[in-house]
mmCIF file of C-alpha atoms and ligand atoms in Angstrom:
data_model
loop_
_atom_site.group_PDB
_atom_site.id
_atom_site.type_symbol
_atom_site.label_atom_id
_atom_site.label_comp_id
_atom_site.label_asym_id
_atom_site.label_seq_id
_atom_site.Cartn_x
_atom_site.Cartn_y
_atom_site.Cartn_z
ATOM 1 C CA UNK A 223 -3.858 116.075 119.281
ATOM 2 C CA UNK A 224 -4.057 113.537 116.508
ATOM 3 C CA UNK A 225 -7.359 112.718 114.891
ATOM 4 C CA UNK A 226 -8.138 109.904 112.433
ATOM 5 C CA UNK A 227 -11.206 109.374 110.881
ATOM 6 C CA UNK A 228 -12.610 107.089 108.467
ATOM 7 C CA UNK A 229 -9.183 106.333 106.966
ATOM 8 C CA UNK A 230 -8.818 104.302 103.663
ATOM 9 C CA UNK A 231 -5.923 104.010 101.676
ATOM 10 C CA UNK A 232 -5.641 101.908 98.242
ATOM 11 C CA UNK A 233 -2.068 100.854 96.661
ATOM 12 C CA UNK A 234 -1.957 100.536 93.029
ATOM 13 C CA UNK A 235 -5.247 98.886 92.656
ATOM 14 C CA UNK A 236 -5.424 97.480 95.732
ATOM 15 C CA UNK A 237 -7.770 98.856 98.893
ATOM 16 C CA UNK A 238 -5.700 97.879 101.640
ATOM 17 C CA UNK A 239 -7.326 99.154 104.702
ATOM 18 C CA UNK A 240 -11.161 101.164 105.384
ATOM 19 C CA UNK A 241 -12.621 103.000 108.375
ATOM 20 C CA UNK A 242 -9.833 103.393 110.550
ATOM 21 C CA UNK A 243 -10.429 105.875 113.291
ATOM 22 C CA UNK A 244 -7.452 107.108 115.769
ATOM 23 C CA UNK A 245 -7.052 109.838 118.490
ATOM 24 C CA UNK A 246 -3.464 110.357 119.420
ATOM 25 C CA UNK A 247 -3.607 112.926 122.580
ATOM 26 C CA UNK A 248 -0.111 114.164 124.330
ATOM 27 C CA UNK A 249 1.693 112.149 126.364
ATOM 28 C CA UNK A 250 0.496 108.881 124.590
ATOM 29 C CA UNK A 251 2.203 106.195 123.224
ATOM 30 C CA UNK A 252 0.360 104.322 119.692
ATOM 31 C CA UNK A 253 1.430 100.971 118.327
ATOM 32 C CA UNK A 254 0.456 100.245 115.000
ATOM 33 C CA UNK A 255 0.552 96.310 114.253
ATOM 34 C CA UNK A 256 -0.844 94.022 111.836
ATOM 35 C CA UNK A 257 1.192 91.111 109.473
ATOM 36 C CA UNK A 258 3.506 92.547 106.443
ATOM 37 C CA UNK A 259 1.766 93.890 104.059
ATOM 38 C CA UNK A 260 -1.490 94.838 105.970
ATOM 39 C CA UNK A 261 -0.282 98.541 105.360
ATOM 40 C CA UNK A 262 1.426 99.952 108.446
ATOM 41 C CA UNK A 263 3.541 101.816 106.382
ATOM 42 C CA UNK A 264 1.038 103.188 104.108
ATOM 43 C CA UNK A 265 -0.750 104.302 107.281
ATOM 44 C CA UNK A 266 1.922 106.367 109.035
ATOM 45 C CA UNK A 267 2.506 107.661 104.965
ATOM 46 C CA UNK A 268 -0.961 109.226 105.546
ATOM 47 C CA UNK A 269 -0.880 110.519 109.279
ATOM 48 C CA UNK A 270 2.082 112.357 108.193
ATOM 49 C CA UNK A 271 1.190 113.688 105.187
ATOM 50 C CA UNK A 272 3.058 112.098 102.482
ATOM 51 C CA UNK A 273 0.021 110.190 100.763
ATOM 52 C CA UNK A 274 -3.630 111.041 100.127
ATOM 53 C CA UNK A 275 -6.351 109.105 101.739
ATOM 54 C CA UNK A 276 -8.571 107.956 99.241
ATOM 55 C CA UNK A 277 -11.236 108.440 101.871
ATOM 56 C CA UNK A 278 -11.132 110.154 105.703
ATOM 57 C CA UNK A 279 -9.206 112.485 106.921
ATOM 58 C CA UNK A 280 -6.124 113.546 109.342
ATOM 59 C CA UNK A 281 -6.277 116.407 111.446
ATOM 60 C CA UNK A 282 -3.889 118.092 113.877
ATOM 61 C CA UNK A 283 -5.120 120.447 116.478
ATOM 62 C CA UNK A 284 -8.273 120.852 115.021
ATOM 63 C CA UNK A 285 -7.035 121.828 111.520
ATOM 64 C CA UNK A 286 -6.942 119.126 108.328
ATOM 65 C CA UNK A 287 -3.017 118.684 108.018
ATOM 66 C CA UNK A 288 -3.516 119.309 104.127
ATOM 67 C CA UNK A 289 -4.793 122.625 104.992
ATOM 68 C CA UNK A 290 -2.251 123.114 107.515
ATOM 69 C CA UNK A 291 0.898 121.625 105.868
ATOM 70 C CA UNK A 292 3.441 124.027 106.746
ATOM 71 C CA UNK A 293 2.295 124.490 110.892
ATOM 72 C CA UNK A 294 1.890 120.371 110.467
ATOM 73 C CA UNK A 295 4.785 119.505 109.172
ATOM 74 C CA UNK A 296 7.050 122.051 111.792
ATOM 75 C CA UNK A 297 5.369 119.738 114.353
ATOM 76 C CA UNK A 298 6.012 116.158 112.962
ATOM 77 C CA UNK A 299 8.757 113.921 112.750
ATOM 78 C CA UNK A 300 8.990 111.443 110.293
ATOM 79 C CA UNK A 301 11.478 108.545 109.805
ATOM 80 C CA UNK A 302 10.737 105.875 107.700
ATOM 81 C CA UNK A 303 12.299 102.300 107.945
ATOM 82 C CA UNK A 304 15.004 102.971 105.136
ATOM 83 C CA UNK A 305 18.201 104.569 106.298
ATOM 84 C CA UNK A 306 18.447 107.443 103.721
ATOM 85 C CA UNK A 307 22.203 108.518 103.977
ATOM 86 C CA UNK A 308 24.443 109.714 101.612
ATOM 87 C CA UNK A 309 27.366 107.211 101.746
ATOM 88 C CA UNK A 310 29.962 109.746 101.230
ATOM 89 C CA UNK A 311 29.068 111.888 103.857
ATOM 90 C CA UNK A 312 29.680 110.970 107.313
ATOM 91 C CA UNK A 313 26.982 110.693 110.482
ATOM 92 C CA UNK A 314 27.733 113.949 111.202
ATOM 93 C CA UNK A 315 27.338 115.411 107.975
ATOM 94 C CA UNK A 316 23.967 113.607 106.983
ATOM 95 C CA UNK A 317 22.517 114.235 110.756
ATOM 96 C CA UNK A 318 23.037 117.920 110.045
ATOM 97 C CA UNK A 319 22.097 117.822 106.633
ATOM 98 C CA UNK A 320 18.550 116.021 107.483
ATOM 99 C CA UNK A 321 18.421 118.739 110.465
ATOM 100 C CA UNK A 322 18.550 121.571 108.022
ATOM 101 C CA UNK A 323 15.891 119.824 105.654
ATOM 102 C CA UNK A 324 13.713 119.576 108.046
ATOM 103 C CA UNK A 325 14.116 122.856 109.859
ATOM 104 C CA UNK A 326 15.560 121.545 113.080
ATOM 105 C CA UNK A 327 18.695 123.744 115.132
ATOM 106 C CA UNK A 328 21.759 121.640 115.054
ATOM 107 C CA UNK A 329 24.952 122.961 114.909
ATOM 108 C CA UNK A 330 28.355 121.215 115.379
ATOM 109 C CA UNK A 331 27.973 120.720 119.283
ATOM 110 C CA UNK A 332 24.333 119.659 119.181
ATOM 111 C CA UNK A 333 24.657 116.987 116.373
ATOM 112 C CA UNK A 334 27.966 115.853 118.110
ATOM 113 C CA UNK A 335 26.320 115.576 120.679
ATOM 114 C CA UNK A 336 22.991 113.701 119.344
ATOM 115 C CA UNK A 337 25.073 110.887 118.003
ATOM 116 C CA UNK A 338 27.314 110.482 121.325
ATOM 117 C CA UNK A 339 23.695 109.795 122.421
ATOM 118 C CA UNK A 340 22.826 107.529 119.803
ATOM 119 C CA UNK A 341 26.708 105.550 120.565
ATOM 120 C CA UNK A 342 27.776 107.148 117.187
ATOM 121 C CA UNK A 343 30.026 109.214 118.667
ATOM 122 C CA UNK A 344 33.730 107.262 117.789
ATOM 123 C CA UNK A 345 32.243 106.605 114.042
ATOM 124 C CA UNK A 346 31.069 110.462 113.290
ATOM 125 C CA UNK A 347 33.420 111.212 110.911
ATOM 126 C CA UNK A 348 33.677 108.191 108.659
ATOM 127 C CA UNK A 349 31.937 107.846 105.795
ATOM 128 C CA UNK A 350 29.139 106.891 105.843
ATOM 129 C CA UNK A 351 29.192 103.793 103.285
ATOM 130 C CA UNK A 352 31.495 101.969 105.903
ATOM 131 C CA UNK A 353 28.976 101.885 108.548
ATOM 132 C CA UNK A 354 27.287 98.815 109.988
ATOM 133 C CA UNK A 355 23.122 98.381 109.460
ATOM 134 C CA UNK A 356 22.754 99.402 112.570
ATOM 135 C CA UNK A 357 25.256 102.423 112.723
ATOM 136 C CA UNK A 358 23.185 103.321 109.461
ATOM 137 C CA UNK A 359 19.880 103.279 110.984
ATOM 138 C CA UNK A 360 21.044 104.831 114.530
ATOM 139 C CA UNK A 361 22.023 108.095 112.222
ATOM 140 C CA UNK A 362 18.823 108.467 110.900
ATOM 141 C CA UNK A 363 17.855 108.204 114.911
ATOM 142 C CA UNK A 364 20.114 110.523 115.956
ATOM 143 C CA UNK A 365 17.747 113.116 114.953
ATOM 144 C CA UNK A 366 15.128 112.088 117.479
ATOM 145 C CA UNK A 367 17.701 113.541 120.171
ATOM 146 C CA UNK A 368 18.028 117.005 118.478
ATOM 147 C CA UNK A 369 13.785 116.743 118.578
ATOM 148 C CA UNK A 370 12.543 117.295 121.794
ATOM 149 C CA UNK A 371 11.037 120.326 121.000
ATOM 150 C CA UNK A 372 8.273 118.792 118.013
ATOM 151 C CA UNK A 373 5.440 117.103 119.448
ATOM 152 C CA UNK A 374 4.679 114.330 117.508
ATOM 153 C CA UNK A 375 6.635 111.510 116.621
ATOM 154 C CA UNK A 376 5.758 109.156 113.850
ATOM 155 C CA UNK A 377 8.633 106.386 113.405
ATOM 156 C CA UNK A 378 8.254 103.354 111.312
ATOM 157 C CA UNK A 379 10.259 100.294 112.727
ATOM 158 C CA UNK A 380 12.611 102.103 114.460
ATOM 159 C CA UNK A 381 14.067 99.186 116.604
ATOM 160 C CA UNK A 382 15.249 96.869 113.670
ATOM 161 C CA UNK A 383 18.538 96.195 113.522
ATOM 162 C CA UNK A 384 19.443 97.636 116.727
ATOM 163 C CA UNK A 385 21.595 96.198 119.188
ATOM 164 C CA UNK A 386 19.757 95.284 123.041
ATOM 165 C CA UNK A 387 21.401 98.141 124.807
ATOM 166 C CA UNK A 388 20.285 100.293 121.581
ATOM 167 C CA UNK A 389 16.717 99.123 121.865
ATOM 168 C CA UNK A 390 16.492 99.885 125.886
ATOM 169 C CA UNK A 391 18.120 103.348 125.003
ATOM 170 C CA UNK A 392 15.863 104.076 122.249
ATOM 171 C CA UNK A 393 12.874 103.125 124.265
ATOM 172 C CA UNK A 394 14.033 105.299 127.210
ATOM 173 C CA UNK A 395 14.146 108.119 124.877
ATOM 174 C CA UNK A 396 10.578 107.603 123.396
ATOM 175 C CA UNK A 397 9.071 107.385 127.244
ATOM 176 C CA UNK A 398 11.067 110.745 127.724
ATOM 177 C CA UNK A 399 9.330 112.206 125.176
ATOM 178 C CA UNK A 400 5.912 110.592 126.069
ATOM 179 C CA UNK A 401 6.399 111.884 129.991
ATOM 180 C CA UNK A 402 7.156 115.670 128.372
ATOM 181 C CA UNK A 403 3.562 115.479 126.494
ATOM 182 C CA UNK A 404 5.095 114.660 123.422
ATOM 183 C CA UNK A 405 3.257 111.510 121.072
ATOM 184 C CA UNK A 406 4.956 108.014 119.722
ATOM 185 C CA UNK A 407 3.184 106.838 117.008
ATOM 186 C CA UNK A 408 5.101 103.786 115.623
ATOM 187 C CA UNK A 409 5.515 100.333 113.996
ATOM 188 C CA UNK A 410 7.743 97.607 115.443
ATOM 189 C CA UNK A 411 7.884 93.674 114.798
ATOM 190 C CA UNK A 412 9.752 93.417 118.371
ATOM 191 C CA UNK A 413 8.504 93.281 121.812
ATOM 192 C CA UNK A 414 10.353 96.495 123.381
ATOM 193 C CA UNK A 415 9.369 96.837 126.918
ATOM 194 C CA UNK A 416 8.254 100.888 127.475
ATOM 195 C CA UNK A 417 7.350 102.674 131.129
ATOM 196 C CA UNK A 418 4.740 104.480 129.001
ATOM 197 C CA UNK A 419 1.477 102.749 128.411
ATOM 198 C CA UNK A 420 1.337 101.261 124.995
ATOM 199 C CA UNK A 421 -1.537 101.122 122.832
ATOM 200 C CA UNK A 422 -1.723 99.127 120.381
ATOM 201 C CA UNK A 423 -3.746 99.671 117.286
ATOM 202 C CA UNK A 424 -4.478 96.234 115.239
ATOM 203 C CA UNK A 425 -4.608 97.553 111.107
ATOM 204 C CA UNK A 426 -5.618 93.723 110.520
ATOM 205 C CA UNK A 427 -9.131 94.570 112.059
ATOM 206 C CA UNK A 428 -9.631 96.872 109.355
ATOM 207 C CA UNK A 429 -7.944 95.251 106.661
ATOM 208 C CA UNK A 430 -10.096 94.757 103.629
HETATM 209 N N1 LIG B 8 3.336 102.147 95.257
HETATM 210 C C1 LIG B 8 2.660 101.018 95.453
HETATM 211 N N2 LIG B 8 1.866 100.484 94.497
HETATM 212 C C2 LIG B 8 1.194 99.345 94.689
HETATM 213 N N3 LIG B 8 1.226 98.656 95.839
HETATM 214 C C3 LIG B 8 1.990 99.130 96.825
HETATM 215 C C4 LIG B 8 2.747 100.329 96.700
HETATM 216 N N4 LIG B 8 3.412 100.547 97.863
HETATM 217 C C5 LIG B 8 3.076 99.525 98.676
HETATM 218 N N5 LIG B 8 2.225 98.690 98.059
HETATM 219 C C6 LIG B 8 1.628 97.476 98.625
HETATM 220 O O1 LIG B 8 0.832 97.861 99.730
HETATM 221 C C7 LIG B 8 0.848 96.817 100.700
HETATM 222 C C8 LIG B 8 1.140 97.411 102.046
HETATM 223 O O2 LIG B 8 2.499 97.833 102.117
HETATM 224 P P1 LIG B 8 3.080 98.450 103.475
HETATM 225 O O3 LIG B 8 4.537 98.681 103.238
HETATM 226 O O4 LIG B 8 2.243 99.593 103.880
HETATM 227 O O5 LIG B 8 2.852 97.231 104.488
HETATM 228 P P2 LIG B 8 3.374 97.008 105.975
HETATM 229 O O6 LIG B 8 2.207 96.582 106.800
HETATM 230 O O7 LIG B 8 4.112 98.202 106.444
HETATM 231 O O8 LIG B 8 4.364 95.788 105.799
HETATM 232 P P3 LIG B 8 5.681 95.298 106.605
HETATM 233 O O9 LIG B 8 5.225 94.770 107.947
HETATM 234 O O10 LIG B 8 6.209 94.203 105.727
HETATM 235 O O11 LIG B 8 6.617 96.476 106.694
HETATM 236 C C9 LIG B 8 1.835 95.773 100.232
HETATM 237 O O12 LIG B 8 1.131 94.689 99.659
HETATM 238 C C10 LIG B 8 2.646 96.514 99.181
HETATM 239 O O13 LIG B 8 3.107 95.651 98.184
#
């Protein structure tokens, strides 16, 4: 479980948000909305680990995550809006190359077969400065399907620039994981239709 308390994050100068509180349990699927620049971003930053709250605090399973980093960090994945390849490697290469940073199994067959999923399949090889926005971003997706195995999810805007059969795959996927007990917590600008319950968590009400 994901616990939240009395959240507040400042920017440069700025306090962007105070006093959020959030339980993320298994099986559950969290929304995080609000109007650009409200901090979404900044938020999931935070729940994952890669900011410090100026006040509050984030726990997993009891434990502070920045007590608990390495146990934390085996059990999160992270992908932020930006496509973060290396344009002379191809799909392949970068999905494997992200799986290894972040301590996931993926050999040849399994990362071949995560972008088939993901409809990379016929482009795996190219380079991968040649690929479309949304071949780019459906890389950095492909490593959702070698994840099943790490409970919590945390995705910022995964949908954009995804084609509609892309979005209904993608949101299959993410009610997959929800119906194993894994978590979705996310930002998205689109209306995606989901089996799972959404909730939806407005930052705007505790915008300061
Ligand atoms: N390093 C930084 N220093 C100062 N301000 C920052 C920094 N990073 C982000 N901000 C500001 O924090 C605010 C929140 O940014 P954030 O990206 O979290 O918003 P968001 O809700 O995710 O927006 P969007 O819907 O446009 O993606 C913005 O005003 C942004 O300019």
């Amino acid at each position: 479980m994901l616990e939240v308390t009395e959240l507040a994050c400042l920017r440069g100068d700025r306090m962007l948000f105070a006093d959020v509180a959030l339980t993320v349990r298994p099986g559950e699927l969290v929304r995080i909305a609000g109007p650009n620049g409200v901090g979404k971003t900044s938020l999931l930053r935070l729940l994952c680990g890669l900011g410090m709250p100026e006040h509050g605090q984030v726990s997993w399973k009891g434990v502070r995550i920045d007590r608990a980093r390495e146990a934390f960090h085996r059990d999160t994945l992270y992908l932020g809006h930006a496509a973060a390849l290396n344009d002379l490697l191809s799909p392949l290469e970068n999905l494997r190359f992200a799986a290894a940073c972040h301590g996931l199994s993926a050999d040849v067959g399994q990362s071949e077969l995560a972008l088939e999923r993901i409809g990379l399949g016929p482009q795996r090889d190219l380079p991968a400065k040649v690929l479309s926005q949304g071949q780019r971003r459906r890389v950095g997706l492909a490593r959702l399907y070698l994840s099943e195995n790490v409970p919590l999810w945390i995705l910022d805007e995964p949908f954009t620039a995804l084609d509609v059969t892309a979005v209904r795959d993608l949101a299959e996927w993410l009610d997959a994981h929800c119906a194993r007990g894994g978590m979705v917590v996310m930002t998205t600008h689109q209306d995606v239709p989901f089996a799972t319950p959404m909730r939806t968590v407005d930052l705007a009400e505790s915008a300061c």
